[in-house]
CSV table of N, CA and C in Angstrom, one decimal:
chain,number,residue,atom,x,y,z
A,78,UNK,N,14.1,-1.3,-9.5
A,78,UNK,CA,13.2,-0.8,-8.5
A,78,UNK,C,12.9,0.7,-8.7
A,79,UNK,N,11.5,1.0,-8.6
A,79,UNK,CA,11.4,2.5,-8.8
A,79,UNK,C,10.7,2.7,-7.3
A,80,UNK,N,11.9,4.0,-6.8
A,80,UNK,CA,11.5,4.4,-5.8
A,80,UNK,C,10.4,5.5,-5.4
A,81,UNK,N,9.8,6.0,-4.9
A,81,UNK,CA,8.2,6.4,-5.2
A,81,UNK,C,8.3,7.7,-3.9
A,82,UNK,N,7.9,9.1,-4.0
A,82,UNK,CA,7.4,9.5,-2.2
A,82,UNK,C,6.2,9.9,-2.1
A,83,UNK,N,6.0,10.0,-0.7
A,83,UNK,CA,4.5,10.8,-0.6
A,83,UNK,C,4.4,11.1,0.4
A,84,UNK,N,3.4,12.5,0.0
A,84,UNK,CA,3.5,13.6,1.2
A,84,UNK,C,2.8,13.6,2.5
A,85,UNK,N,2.5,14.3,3.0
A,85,UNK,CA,2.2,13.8,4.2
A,85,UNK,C,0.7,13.0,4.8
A,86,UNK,N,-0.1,13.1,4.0
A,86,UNK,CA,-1.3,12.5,3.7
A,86,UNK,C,-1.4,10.9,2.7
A,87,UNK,N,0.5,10.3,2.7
A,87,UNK,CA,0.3,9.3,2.0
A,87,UNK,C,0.2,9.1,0.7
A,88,UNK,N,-0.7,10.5,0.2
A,88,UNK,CA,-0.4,10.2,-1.6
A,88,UNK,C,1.0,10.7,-2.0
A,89,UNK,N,1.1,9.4,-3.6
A,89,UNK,CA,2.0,9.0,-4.2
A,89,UNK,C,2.2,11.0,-4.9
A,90,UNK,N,3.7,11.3,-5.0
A,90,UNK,CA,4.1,12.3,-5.7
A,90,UNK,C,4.3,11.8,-6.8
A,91,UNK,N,3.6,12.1,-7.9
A,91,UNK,CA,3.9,10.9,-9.4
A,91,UNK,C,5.3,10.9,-9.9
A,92,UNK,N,5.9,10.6,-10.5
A,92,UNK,CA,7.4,11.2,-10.9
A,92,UNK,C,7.5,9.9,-12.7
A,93,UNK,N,8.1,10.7,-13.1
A,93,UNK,CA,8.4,9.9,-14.6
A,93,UNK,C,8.4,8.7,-14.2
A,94,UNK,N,9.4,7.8,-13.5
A,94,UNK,CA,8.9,6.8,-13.6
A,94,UNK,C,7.7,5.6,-12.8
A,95,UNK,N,7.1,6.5,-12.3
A,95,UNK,CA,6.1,6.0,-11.2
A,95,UNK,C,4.9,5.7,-12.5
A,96,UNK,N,4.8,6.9,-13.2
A,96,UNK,CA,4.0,7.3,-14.9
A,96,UNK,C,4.3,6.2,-15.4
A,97,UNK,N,5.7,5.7,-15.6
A,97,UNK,CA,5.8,4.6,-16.6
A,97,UNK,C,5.4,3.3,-15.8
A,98,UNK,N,5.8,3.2,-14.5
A,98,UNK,CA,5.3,1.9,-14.1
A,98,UNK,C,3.4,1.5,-14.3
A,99,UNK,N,2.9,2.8,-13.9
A,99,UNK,CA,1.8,2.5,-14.3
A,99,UNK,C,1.3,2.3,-15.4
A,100,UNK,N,1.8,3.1,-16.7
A,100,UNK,CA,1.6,2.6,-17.9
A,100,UNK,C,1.7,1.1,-18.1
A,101,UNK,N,2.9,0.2,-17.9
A,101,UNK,CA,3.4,-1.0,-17.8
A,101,UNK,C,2.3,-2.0,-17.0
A,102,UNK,N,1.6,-1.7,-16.0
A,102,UNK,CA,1.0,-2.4,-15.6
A,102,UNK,C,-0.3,-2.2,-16.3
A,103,UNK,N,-0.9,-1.1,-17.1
A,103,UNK,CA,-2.1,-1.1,-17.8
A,103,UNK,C,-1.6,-1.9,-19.3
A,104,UNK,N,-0.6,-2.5,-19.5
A,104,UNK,CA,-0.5,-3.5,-20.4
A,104,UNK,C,-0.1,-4.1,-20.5
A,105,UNK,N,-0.2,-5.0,-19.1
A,105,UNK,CA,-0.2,-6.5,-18.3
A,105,UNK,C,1.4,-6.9,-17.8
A,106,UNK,N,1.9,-5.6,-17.6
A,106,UNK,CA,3.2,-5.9,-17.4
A,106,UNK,C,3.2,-5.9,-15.5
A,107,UNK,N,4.4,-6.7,-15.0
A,107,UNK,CA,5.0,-5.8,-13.4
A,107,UNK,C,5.8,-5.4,-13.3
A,108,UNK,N,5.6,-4.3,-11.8
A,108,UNK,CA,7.3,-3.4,-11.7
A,108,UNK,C,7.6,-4.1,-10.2
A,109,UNK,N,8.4,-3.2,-10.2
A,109,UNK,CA,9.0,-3.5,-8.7
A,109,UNK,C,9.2,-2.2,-7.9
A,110,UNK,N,8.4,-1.7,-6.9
A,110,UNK,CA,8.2,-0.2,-6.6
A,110,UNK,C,9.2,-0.3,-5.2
A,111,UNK,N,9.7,0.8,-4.9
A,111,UNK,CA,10.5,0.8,-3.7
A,111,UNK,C,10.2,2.2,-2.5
A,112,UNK,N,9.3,1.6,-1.6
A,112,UNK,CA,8.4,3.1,-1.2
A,112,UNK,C,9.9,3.7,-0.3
A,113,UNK,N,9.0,5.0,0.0
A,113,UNK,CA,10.4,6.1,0.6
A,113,UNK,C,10.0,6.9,1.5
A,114,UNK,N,8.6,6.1,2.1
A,114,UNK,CA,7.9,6.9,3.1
A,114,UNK,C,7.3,5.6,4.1
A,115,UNK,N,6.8,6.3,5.2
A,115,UNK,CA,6.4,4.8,5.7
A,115,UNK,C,4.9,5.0,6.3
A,116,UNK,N,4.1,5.4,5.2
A,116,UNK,CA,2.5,5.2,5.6
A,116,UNK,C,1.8,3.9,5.3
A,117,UNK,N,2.6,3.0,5.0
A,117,UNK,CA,2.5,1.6,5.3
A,117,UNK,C,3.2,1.1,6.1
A,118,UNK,N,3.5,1.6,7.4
A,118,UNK,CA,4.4,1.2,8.4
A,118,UNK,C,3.1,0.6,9.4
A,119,UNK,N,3.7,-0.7,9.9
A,119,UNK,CA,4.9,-1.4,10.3
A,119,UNK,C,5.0,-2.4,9.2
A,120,UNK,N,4.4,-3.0,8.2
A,120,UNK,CA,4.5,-3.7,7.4
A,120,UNK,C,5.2,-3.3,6.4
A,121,UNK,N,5.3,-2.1,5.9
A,121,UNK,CA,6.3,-1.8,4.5
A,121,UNK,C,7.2,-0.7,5.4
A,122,UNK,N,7.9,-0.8,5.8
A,122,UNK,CA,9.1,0.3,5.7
A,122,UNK,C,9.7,1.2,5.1
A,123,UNK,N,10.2,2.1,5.2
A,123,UNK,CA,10.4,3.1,3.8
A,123,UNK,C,12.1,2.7,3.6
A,124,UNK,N,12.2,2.1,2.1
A,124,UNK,CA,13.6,2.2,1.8
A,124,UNK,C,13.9,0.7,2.1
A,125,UNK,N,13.1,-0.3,2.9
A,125,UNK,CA,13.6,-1.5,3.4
A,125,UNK,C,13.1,-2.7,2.7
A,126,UNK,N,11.6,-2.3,1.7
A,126,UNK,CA,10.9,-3.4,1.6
A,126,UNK,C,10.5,-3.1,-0.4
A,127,UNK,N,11.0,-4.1,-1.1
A,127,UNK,CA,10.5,-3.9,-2.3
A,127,UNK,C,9.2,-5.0,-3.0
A,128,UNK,N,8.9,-4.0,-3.7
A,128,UNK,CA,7.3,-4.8,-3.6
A,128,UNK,C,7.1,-5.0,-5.2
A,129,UNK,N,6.6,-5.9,-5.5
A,129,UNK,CA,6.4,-6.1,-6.9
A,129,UNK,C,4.8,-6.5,-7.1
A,130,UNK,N,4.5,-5.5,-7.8
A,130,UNK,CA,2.9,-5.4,-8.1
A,130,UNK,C,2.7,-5.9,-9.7
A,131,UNK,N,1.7,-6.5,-9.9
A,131,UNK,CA,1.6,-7.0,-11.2
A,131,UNK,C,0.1,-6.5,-11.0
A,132,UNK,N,-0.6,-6.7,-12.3
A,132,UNK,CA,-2.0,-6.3,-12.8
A,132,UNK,C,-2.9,-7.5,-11.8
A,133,UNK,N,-3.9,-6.1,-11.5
A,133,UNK,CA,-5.1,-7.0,-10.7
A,133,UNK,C,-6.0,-7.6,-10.9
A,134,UNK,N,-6.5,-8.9,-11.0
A,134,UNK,CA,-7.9,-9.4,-11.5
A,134,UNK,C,-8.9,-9.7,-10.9
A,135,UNK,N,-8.3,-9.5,-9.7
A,135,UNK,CA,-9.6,-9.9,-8.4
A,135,UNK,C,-9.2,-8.7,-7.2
A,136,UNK,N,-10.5,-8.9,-6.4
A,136,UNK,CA,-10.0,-7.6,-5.2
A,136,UNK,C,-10.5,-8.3,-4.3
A,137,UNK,N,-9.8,-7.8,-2.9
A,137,UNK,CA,-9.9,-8.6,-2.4
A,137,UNK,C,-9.4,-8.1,-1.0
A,138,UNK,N,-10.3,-7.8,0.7
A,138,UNK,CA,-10.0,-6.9,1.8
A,138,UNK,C,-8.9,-7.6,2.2
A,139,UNK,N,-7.9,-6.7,2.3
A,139,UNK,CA,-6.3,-6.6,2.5
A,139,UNK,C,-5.9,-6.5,1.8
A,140,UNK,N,-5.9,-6.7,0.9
A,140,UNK,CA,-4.7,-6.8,-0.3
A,140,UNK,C,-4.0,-5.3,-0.8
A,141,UNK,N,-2.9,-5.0,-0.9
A,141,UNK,CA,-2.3,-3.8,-1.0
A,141,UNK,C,-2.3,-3.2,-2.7
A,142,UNK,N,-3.2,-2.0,-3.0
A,142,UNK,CA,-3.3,-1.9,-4.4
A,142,UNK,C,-2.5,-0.4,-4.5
A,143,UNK,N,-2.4,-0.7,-5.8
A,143,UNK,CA,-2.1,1.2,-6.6
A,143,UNK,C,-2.8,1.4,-7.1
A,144,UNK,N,-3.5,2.4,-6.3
A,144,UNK,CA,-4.8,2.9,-7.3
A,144,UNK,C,-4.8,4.3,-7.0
A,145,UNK,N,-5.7,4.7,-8.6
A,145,UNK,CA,-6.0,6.3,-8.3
A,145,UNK,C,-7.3,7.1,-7.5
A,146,UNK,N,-6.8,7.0,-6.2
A,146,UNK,CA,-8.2,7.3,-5.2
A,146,UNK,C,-9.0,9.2,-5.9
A,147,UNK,N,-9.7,8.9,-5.0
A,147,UNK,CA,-10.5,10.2,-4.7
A,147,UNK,C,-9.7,11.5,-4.6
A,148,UNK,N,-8.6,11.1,-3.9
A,148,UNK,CA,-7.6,12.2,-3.2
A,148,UNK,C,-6.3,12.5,-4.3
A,149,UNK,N,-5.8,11.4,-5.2
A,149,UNK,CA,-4.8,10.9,-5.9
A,149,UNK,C,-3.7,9.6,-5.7
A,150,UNK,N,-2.7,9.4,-6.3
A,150,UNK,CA,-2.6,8.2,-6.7
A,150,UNK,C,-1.7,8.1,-5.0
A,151,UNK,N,-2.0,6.2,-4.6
A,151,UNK,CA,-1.9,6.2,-3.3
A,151,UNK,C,-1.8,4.1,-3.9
A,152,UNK,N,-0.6,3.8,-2.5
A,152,UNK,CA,-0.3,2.4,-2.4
A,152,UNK,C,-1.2,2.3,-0.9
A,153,UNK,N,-2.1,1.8,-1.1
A,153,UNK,CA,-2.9,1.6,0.4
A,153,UNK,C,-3.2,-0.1,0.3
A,154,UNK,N,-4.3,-0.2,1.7
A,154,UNK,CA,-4.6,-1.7,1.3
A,154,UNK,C,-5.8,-1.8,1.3
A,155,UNK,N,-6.4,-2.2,0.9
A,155,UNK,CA,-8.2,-2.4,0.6
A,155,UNK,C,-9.0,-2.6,2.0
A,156,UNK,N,-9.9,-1.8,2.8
A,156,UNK,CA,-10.1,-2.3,3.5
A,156,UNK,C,-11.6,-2.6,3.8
A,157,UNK,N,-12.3,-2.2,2.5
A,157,UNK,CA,-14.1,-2.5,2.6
A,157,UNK,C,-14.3,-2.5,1.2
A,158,UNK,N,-15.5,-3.5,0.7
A,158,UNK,CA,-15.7,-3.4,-1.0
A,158,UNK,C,-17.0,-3.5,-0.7
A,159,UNK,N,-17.7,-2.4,-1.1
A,159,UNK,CA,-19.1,-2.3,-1.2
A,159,UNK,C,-19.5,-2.2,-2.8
A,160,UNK,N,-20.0,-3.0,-3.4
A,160,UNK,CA,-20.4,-2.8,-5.1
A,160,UNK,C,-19.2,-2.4,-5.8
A,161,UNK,N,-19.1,-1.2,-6.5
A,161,UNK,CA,-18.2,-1.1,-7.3
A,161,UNK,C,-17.1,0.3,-6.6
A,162,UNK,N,-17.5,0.4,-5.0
A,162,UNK,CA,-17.1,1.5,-4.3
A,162,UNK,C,-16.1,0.2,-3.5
A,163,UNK,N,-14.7,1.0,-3.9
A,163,UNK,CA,-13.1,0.5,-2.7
A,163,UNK,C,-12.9,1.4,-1.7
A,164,UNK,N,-12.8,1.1,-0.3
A,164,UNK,CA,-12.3,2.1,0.6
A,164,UNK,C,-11.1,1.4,0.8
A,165,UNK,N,-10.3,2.2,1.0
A,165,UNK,CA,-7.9,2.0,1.1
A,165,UNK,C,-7.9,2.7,2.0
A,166,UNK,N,-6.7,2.7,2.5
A,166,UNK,CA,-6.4,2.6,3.8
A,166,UNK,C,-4.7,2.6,4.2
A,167,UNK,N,-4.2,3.6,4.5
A,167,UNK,CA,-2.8,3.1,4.9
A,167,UNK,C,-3.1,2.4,6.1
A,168,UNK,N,-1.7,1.6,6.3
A,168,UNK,CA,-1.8,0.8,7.4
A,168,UNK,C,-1.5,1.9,8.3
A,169,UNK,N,-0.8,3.0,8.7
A,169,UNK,CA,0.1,3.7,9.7
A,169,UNK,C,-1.0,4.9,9.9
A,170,UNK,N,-2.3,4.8,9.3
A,170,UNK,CA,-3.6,5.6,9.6
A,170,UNK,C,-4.4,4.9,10.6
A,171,UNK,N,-5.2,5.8,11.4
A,171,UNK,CA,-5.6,5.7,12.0
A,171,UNK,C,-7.4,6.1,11.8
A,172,UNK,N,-7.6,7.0,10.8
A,172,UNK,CA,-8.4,7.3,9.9
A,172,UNK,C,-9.0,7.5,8.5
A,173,UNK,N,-8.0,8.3,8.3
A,173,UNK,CA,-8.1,8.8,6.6
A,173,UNK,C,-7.8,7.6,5.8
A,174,UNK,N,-8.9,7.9,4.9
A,174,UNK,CA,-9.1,6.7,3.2
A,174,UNK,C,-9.8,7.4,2.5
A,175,UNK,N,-9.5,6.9,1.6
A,175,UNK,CA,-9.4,7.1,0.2
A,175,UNK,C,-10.5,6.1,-0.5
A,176,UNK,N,-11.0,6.6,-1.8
A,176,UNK,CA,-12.2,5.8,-1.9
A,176,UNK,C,-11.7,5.7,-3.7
A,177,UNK,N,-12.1,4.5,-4.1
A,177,UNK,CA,-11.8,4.8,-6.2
A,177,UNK,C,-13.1,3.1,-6.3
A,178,UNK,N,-13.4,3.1,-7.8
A,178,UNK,CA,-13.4,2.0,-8.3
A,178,UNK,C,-12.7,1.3,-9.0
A,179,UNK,N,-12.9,-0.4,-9.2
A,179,UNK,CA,-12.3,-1.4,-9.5
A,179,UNK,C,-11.5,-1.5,-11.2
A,180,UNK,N,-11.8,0.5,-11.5
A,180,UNK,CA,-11.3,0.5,-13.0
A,180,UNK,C,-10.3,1.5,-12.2
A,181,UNK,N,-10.2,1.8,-11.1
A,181,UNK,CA,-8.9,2.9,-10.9
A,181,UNK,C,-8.2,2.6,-10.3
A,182,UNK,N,-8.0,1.1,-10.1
A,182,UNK,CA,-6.9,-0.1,-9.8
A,182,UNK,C,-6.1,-0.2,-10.9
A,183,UNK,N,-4.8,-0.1,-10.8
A,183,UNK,CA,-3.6,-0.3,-11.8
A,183,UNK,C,-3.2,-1.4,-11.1
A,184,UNK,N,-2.5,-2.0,-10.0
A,184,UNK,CA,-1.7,-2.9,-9.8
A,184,UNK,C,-1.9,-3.2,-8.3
A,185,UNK,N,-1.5,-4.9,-7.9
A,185,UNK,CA,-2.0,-5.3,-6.5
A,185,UNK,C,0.2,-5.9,-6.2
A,186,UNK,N,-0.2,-5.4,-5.3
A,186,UNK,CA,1.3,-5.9,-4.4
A,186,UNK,C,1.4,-7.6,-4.8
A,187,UNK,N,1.7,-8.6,-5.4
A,187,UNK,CA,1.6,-10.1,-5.4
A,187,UNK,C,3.0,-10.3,-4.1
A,188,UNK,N,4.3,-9.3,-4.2
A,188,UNK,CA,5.2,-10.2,-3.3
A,188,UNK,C,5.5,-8.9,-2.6
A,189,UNK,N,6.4,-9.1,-1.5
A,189,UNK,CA,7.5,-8.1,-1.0
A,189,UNK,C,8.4,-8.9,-0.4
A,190,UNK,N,9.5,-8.0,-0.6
A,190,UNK,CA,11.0,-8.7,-0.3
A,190,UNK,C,11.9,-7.4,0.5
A,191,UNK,N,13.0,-7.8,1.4
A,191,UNK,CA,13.7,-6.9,1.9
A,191,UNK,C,14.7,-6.7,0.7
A,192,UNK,N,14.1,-5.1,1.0
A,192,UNK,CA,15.5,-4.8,-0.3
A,192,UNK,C,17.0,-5.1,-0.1
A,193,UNK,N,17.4,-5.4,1.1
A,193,UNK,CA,19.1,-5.8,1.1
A,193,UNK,C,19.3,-7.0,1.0
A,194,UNK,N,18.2,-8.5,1.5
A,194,UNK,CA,18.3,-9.5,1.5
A,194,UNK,C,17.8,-10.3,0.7
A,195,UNK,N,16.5,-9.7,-0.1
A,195,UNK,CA,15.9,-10.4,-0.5
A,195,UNK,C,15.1,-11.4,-0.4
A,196,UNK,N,14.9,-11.5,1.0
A,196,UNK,CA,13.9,-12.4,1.9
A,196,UNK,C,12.5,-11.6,1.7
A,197,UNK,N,11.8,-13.3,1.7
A,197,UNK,CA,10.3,-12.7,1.3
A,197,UNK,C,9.7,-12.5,2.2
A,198,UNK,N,8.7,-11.1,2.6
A,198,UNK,CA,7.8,-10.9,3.4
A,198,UNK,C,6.6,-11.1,3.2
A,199,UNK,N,6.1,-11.1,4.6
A,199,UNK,CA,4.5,-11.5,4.4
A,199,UNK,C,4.0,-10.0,5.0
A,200,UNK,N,3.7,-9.5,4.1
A,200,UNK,CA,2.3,-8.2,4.5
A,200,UNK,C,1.5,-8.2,3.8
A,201,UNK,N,0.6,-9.4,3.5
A,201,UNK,CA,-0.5,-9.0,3.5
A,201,UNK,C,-1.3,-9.9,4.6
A,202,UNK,N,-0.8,-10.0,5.9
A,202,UNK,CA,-1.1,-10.7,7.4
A,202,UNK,C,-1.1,-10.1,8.1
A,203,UNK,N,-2.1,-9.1,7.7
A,203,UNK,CA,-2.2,-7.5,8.6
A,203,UNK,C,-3.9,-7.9,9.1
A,204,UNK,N,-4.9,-9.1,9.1
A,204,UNK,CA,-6.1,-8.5,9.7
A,204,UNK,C,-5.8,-8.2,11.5
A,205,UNK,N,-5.2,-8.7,12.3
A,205,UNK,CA,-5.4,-7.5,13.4
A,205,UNK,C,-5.1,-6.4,13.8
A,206,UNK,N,-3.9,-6.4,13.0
A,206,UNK,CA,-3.8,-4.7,12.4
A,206,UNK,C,-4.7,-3.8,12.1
A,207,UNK,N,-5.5,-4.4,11.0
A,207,UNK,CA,-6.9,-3.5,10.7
A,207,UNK,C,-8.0,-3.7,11.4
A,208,UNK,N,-7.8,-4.5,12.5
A,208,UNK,CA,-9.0,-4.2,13.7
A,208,UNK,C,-8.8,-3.5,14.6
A,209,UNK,N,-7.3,-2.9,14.3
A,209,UNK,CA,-6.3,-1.9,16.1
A,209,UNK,C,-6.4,-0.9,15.9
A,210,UNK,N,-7.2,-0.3,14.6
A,210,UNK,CA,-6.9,1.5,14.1
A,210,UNK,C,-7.3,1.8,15.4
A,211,UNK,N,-7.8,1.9,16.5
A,211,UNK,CA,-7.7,2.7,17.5
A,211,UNK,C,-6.3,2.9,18.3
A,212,UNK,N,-5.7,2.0,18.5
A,212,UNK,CA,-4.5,2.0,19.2
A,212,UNK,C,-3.4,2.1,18.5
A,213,UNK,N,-3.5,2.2,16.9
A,213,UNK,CA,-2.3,2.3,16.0
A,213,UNK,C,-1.0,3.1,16.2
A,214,UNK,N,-1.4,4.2,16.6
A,214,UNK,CA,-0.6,5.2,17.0
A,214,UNK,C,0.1,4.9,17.9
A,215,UNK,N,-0.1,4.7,19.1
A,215,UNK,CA,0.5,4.1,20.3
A,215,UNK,C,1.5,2.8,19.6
A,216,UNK,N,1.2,2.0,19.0
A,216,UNK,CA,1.4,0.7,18.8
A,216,UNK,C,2.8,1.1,17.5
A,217,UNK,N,2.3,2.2,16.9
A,217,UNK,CA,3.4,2.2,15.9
A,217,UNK,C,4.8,3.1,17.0
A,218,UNK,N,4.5,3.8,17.6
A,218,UNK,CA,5.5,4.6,18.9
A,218,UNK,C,6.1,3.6,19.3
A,219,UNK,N,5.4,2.8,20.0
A,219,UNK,CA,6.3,1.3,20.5
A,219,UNK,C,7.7,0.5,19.7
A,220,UNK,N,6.7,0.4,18.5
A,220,UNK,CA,7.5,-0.6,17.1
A,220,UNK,C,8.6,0.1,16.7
A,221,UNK,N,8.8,1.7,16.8
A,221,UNK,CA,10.0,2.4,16.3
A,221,UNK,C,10.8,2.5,17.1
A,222,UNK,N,10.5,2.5,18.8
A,222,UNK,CA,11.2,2.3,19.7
A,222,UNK,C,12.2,1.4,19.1
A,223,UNK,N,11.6,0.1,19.1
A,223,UNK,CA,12.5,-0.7,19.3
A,223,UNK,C,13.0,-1.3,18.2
A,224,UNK,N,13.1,-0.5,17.2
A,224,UNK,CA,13.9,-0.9,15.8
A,224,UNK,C,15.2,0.2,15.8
């Protein structure tokens, strides 16, 4: 697992091997990324959830990609596909996205698993999530409460 951080705006800090994972997936390879922040919270956790992205061939609203946005490189989830224009999206935003095209997609989340148990998660069963960006904030205050 390559563990990944990012600063406070969600983008990826690149680090040697974040570099190589993406190399690997521009030559049909997967990794297995382990985030260390939680701008994909409540669905990815930081440190709790490992995710294994393999190369993308379809796109598709929800789906959690690595791509290199407008802003820089960012694990978000797709939330509008207009022509060859992607808008991303952390889940733990309430507004800010990121915008790239379908050639600055390296890799799409296929699974996530809890890193201690190895039990499979389901995140990509976030559409009311991404109808609640109004109340996100509130809603994520709640969820940390009570974890």
């Amino acid at each position: 697992m390559i563990p990944f951080l990012t600063n406070s705006s969600g983008l990826i800090i690149p680090s040697e091997e974040l570099l190589e994972a993406v190399s690997v997936l521009r030559r049909g390879g997967s990794v297995s990324l382990l985030p260390v922040s939680n701008d994909m919270a409540p669905f990815i956790k930081a440190g709790c959830v490992e995710l294994i992205v393999k190369p993308c061939s379809e796109i598709y609203i929800g789906s959690i990609v690595l791509a290199q946005s407008d802003c820089g490189l960012v694990l978000h989830r797709i939330v509008d596909v207009e022509g060859k224009s992607i808008t991303l999206m952390a889940d733990a935003s309430c507004w800010e996205q990121e915008h790239c095209c379908p050639e600055d997609i390296f890799g799409v989340v296929s699974e996530a698993k809890n890193a201690l148990t190895g039990k499979d998660l389901r995140i990509n069963k976030a559409c009311l999530w991404r109808k609640l960006k109004f109340v996100r904030r509130p809603l994520l205050t709640v969820l940390n409460c009570l974890h």
